[in-house]
Coordinates of C-alpha atoms in Angstrom, one line a residue:
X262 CA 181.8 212.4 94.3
X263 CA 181.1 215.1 91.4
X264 CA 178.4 217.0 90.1
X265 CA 176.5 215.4 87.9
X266 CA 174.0 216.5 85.2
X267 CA 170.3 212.5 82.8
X268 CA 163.3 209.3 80.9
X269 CA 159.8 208.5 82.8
X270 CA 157.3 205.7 82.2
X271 CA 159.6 203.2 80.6
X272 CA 160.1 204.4 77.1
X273 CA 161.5 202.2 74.3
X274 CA 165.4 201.6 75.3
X275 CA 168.1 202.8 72.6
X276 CA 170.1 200.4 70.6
X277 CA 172.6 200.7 68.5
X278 CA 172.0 199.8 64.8
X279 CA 172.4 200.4 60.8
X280 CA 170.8 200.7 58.1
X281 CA 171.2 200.5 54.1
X282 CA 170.9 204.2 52.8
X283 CA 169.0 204.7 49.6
X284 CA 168.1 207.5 47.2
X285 CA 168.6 210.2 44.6
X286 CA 170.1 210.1 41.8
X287 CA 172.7 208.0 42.8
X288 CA 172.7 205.4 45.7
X289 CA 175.5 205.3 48.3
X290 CA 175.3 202.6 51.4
X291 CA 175.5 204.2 54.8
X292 CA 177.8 202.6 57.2
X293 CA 177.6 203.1 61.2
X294 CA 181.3 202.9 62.6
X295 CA 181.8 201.2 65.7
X296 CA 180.9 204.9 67.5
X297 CA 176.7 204.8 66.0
X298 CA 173.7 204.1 67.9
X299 CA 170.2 204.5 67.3
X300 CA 167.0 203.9 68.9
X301 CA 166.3 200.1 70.1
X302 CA 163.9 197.8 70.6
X303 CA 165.5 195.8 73.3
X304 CA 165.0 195.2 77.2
X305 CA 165.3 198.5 79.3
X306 CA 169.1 198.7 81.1
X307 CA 166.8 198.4 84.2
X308 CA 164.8 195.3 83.5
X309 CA 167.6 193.2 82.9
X310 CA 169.7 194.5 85.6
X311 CA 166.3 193.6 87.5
X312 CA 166.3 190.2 86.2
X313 CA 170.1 189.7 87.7
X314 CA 169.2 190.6 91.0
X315 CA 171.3 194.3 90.4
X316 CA 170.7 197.8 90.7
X317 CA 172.0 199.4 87.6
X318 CA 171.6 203.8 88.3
X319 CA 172.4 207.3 87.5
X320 CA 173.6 210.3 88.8
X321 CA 170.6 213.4 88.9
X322 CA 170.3 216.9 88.5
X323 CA 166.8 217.7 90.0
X324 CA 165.8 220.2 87.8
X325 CA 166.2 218.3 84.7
X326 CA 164.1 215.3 85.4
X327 CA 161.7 216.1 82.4
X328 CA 161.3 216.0 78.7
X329 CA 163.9 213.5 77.3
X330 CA 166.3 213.5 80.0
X331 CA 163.5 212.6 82.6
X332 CA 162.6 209.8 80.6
X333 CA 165.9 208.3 80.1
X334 CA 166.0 208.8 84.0
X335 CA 162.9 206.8 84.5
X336 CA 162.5 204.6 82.0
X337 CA 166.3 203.5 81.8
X338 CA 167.7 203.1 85.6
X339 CA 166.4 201.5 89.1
X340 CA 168.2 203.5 91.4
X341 CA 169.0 207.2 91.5
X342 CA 171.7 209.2 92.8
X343 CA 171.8 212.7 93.7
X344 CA 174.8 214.3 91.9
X345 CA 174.8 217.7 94.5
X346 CA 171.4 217.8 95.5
X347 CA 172.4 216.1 99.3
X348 CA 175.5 217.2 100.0
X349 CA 175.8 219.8 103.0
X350 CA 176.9 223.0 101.2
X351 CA 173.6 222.0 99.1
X352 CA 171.4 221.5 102.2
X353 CA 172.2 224.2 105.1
X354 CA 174.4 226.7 103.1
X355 CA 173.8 229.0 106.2
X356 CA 173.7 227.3 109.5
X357 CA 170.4 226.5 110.0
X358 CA 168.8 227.5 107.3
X359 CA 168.0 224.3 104.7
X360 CA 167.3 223.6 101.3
X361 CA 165.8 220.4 100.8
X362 CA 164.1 221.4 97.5
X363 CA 166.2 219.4 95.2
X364 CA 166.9 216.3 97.3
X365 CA 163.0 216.3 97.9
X366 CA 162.4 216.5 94.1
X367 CA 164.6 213.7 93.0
X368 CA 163.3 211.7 96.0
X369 CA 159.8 212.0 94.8
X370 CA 160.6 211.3 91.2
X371 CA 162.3 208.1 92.4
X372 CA 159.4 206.8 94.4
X373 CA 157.2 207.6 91.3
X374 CA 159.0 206.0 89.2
X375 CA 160.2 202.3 91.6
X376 CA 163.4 203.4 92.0
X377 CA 166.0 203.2 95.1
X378 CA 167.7 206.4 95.9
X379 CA 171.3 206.4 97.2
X380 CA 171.7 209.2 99.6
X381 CA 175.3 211.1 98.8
X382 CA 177.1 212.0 100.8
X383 CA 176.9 212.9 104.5
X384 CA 180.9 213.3 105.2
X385 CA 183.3 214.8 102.4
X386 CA 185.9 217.2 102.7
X387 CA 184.9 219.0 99.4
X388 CA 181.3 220.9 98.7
X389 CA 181.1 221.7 102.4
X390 CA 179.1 225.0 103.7
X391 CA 181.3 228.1 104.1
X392 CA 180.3 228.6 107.2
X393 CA 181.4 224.9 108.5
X394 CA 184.7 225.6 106.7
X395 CA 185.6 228.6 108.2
X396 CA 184.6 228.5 111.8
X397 CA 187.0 228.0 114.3
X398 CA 185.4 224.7 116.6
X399 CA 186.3 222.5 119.6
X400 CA 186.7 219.3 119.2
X401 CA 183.6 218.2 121.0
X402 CA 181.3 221.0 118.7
X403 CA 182.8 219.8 115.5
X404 CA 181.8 216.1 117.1
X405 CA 178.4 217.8 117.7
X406 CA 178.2 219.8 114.1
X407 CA 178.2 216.2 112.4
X408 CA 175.9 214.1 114.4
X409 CA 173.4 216.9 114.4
X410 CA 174.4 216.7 110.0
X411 CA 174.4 213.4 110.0
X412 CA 171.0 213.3 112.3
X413 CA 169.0 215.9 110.6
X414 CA 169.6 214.4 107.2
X415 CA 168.8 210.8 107.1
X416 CA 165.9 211.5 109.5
X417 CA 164.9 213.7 107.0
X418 CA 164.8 210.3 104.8
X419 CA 164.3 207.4 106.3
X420 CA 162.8 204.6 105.6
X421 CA 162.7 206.4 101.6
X422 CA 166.7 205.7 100.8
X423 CA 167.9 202.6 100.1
X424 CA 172.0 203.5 101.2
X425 CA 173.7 206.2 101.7
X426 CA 177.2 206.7 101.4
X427 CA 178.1 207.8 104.2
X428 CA 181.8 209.0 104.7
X429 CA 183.4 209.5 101.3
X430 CA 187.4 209.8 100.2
X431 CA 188.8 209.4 103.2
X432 CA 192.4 208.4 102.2
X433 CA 195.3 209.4 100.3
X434 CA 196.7 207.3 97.3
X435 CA 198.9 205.9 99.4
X436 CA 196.5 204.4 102.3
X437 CA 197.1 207.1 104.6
X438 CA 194.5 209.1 105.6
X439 CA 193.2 211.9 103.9
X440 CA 193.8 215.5 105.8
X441 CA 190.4 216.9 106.6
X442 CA 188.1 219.1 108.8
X443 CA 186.9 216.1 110.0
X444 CA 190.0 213.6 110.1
X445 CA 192.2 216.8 111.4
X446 CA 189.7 217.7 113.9
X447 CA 188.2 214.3 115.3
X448 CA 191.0 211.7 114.4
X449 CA 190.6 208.6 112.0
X450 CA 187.3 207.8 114.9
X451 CA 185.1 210.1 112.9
X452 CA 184.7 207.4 110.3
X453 CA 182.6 205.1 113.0
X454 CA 181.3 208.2 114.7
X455 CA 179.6 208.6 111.6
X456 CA 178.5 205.1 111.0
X457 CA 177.2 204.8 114.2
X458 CA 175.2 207.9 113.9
X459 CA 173.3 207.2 110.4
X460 CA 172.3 204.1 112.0
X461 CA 170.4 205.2 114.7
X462 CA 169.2 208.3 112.7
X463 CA 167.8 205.1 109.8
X464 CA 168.4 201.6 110.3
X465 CA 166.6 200.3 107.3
X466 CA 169.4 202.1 105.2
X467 CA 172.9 200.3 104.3
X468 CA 175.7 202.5 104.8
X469 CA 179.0 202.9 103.0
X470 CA 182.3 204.2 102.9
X471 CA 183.1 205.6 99.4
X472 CA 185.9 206.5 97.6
X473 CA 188.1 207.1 94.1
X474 CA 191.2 204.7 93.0
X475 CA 190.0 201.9 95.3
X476 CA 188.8 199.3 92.4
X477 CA 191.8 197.5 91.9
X478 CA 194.1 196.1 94.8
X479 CA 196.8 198.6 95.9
X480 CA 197.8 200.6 98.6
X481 CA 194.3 202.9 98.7
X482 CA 192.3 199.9 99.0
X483 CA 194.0 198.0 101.0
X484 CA 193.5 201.0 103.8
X485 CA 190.3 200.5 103.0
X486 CA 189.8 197.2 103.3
X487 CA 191.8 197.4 106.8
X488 CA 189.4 199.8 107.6
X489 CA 186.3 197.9 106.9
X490 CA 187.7 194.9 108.5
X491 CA 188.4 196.7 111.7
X492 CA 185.2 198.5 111.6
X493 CA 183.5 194.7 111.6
X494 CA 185.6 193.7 114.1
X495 CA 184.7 196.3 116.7
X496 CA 180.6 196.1 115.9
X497 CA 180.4 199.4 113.9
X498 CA 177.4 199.5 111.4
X499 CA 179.2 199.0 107.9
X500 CA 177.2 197.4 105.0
X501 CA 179.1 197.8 101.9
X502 CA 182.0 199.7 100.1
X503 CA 181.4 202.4 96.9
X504 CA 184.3 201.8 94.2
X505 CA 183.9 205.2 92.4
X506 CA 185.4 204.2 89.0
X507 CA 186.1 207.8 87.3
X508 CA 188.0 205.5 84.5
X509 CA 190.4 206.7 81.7
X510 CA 190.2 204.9 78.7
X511 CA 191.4 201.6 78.3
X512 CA 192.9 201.7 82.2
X513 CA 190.3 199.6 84.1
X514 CA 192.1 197.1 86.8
X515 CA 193.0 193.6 86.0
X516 CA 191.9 193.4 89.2
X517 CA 188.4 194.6 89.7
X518 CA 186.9 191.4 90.3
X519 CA 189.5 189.9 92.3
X520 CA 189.2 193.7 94.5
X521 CA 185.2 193.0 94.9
X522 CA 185.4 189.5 95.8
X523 CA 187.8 190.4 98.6
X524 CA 185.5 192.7 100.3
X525 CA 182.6 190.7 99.7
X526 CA 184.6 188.1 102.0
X527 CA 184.6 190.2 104.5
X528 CA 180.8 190.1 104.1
X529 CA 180.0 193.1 102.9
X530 CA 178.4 194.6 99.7
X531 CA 180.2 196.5 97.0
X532 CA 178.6 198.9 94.6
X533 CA 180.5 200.5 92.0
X534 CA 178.9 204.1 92.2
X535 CA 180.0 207.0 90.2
X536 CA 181.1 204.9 87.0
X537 CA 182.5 207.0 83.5
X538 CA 184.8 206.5 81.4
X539 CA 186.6 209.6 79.9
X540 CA 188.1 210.3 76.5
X541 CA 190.3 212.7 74.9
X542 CA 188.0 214.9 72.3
X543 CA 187.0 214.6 69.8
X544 CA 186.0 211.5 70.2
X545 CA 186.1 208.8 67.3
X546 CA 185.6 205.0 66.5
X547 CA 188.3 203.6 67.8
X548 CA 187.9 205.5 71.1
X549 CA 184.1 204.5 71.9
X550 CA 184.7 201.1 70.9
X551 CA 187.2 200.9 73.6
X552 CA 185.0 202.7 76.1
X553 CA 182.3 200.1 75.4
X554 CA 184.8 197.7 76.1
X555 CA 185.5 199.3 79.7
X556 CA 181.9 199.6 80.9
X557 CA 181.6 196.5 79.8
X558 CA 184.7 194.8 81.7
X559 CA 182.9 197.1 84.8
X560 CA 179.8 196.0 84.6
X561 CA 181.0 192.0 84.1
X562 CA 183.0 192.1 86.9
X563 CA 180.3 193.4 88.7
X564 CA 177.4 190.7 87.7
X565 CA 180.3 187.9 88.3
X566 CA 180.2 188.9 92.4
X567 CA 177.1 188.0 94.2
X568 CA 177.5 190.3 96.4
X569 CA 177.7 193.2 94.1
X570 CA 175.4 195.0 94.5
X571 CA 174.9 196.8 91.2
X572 CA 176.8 199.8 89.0
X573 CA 175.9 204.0 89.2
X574 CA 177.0 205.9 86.1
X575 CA 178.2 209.2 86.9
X576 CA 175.3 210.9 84.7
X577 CA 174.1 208.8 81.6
X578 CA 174.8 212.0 79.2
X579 CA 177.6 213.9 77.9
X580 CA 175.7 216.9 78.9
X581 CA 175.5 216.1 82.2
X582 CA 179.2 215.5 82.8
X583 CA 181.5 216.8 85.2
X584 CA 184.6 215.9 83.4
X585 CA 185.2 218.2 80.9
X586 CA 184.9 221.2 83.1
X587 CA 187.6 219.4 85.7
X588 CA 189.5 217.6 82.8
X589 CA 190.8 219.7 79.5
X590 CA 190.7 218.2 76.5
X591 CA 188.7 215.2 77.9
X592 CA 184.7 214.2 77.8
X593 CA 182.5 211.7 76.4
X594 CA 182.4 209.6 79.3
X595 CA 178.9 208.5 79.7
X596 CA 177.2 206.1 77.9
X597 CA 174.8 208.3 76.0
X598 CA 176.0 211.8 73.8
X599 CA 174.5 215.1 74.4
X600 CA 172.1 214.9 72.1
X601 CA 170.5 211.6 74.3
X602 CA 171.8 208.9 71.4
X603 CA 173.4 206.1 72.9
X604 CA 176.9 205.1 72.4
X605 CA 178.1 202.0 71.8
X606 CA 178.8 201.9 75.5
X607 CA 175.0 201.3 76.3
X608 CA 174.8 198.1 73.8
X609 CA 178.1 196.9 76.1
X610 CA 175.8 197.6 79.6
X611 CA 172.8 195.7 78.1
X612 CA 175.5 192.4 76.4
X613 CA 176.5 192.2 80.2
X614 CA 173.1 192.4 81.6
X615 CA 172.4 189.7 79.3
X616 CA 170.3 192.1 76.7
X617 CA 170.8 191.6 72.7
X618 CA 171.8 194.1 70.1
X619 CA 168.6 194.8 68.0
X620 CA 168.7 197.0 64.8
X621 CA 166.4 199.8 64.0
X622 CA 164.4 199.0 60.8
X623 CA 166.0 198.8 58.0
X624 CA 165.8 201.9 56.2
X625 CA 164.9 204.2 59.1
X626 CA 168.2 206.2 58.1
X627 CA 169.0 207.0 54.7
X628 CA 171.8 208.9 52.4
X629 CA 171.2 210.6 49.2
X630 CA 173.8 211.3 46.7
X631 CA 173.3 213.9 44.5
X632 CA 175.4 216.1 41.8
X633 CA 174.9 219.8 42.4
X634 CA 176.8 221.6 39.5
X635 CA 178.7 220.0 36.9
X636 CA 181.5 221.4 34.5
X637 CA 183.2 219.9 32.0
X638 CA 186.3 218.6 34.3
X639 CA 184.8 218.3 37.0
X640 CA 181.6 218.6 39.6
X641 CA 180.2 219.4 43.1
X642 CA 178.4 216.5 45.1
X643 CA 176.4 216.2 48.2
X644 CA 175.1 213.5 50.4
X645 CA 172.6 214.1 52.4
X646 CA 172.0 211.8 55.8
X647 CA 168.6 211.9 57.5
X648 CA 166.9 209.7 60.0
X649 CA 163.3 208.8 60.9
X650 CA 162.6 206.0 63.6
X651 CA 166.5 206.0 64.8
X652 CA 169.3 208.2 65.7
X653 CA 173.1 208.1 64.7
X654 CA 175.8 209.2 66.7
X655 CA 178.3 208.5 64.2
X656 CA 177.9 207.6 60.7
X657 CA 180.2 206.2 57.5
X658 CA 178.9 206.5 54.0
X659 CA 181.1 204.3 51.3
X660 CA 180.7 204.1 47.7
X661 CA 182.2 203.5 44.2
X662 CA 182.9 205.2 41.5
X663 CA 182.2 203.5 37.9
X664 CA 184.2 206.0 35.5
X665 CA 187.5 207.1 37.2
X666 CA 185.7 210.3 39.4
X667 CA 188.2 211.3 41.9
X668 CA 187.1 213.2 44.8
X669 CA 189.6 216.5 45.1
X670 CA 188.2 218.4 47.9
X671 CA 185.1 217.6 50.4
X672 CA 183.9 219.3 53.1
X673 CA 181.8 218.5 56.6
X674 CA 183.4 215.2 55.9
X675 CA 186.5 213.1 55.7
X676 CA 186.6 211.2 52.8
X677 CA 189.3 208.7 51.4
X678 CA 189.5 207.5 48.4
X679 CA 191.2 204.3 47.3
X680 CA 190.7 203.4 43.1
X681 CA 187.5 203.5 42.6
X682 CA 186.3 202.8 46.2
X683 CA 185.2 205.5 48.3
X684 CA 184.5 206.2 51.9
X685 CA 183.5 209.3 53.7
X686 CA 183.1 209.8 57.5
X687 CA 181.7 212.5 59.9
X688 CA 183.7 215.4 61.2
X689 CA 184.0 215.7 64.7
X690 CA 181.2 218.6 64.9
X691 CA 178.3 216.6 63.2
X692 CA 178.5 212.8 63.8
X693 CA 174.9 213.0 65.5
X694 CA 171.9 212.6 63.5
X695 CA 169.0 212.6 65.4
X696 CA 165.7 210.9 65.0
X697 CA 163.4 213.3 62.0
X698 CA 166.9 215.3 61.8
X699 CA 169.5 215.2 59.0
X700 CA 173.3 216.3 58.2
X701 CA 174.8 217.1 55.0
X702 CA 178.4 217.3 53.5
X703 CA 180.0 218.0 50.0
X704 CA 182.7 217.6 48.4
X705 CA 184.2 218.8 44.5
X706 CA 185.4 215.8 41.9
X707 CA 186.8 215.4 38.9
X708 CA 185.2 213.5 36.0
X709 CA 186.0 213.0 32.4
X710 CA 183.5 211.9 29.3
X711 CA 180.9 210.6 32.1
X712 CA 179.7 210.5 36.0
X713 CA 177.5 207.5 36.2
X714 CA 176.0 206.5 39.0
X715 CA 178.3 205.2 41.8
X716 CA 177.7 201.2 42.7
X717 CA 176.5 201.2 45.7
X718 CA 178.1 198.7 48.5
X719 CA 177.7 198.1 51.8
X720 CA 181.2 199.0 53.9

């Protein structure tokens, strides 16, 4: 549906973990809140979605498939999905004139690295060419306009893509269909006009019909499933339906499962292709603890259903993400942060793909208390938080206090204090630590006739 913006020989996955944080002059215990991940040890996403019999893939941007991003890519996923790179304002943004540099690129990185591509998309109403848009056409040379589209394109590929979505959002919340160049000027047929013409141009590839708000029963997929029946029962080439998911927090269907099954009756695959999960900012604990729940319930849902055939994230990184430029106030809805730690959200993937949580080694990240200045009322602390062999994405340090220090003021940090106990967690600007990198926050505390060392626990 969206743009999309994500390693290469398969790296070392990233888990999720803690460690105990020593140091300094005084020794605090680091806690990870439900939001930290580091580096892991486990299974690659791919390799257990591998040993399920799934696909589990990722939207691309071409030109960032290197460095870290291109590993993730590589390493992490089986099957890649051009974000823009295919669609035909992308390809022939002059009539006649094409661009295949992009779709050629992530192509060739796929096949490198043993991955399926799925081809997106040949018919969408959105991110067409302006010339298309604004011609005035008979019906029969908009007819020819898409076949020779539709033609060009997956004869361009064949025999490399795996599937290719073929027509995508074709209907209306409400089941109807969708208003379009192509439904306004060929009629509802356009839809098996399609179909019918990707098959002859490939007919080693599986073809779909993709769109948004179809992944629980209602009135949008019911059209669709109608329309997949129908299509079956008239001998048009249809192999599977694409369930976007662009979720909201905490709002996937109760009926997912019971949505795929239904269309895998009517013997034909489902993928669940352009999965994320979006968040109001900044994000905190509670938030990604809920979103790991969500890709989670996705991705069950999916394994559950032989005949799904696997799960796309939308991009794996926040900096890769269409939503916050379409969505204000919203983000964080892949399963890795911008800074390529994983979120609790991956662990969630891997627990349904049948992976385990593994910890980084203890000790990779550490937190050092120290007193800066000191008066005779009073004094100015720091902790320190750096990381070597892991990465944090969030972090919680607690201690306590053994002479009545109170902590008045602190800052880069939000710390509570309750008796002696304290706890202090990031700010929503510097959660991340990554691996060889470090944050810092401070705070200013009373004290009176001595400032011991804290006791150190473990939150």
């Amino acid at each position: 549906m969206r743009t999309s913006r994500t390693r290469s020989s398969r790296p070392r996955s990233l888990r999720r973990g803690v460690a105990a944080l020593f140091a300094g002059a005084a020794t605090v215990a680091a806690l990870l809140a439900a939001g930290t991940t580091a580096h892991a040890a486990g299974s690659p996403l791919r390799d257990l979605a591998e040993a399920k019999g799934k696909v589990v893939g990722t939207a691309v941007t071409g030109s960032r498939l290197t460095g870290t991003y291109g590993d993730i890519a590589g390493g992490q996923f089986n099957s890649l999905t051009p974000g823009n790179a295919m669609k035909w304002g992308s390809v022939e943004p002059t009539r006649g004139s094409f661009d295949w540099a992009e779709a050629d690129q992530i192509v060739a990185f796929a096949q490198a690295h043993d991955q399926q591509v799925r081809g997106h998309t040949l018919v969408w109403h959105s991110q067409n060419p302006s010339w298309l848009t604004n011609g005035t056409w008979t019906t029969a040379e908009l007819g020819g306009l898409l076949q020779d589209h539709i033609t060009t394109e997956v004869t361009r590929y064949k025999g490399r893509l795996a599937a290719w979505d073929v027509v995508n959002e074709p209907f209306n919340e409400d089941g109807t269909y969708r208003s379009t160049l192509w439904y306004d000027g060929l009629g509802a047929d356009y839809i098996a006009q399609a179909l019918t013409w990707a098959r002859a141009a490939d007919p080693s590839a599986k073809l779909y019909i993709n769109d948004y708000n179809v992944e629980g029963v209602n009135a949008k997929s019911t059209a669709l499933y109608d329309l997949v029946k129908s299509l079956k029962a008239r001998g048009v080439p249809i192999d599977g339906v694409g369930l976007q998911a662009h979720l909201v927090l905490g709002q996937v269907p109760g009926t997912l499962q019971q949505n795929i099954q239904r269309f895998a009756d009517l013997g034909v695959d489902v993928a669940v292709t352009e999965l994320d999960v979006r968040m109001q900012l900044p994000s905190d604990s509670t938030e990604l603890a809920q979103q790991a729940a969500d890709y989670k319930a996705v991705f069950d849902a999916c394994v559950a259903v032989t005949r799904c055939h696997g799960v796309t994230v939308w991009g794996f990184t926040d900096s890769d993400s269409w939503i916050p430029d379409v969505f204000s106030g919203y983000g964080a809805a892949t399963p890795y942060d911008e800074n390529y730690v994983p979120k609790p959200a991956y662990d969630a993937i891997a627990t349904s793909l049948g992976g385990t949580t593994t910890p980084p080694p203890t000790g990779a990240c550490t937190a050092t208390y120290s007193v800066q200045n000191q008066w005779n009322t009073g004094f100015t602390g720091q902790v320190r938080i750096a990381c070597s062999g892991a990465a944090l994405s969030s972090w919680k340090v607690n201690w306590t206090y053994g002479a009545g220090q109170r902590i008045t003021q602190a800052w880069n940090a939000t710390c509570t204090q309750s008796g002696a106990a304290v706890s202090c967690a990031n700010a929503s600007y510097n959660g991340t630590v990554p691996d060889g990198g470090s944050v810092t926050f401070g705070f200013n505390a009373s004290w009176s006739g001595g400032n011991p060392v804290p006791t150190v626990t473990l939150g």
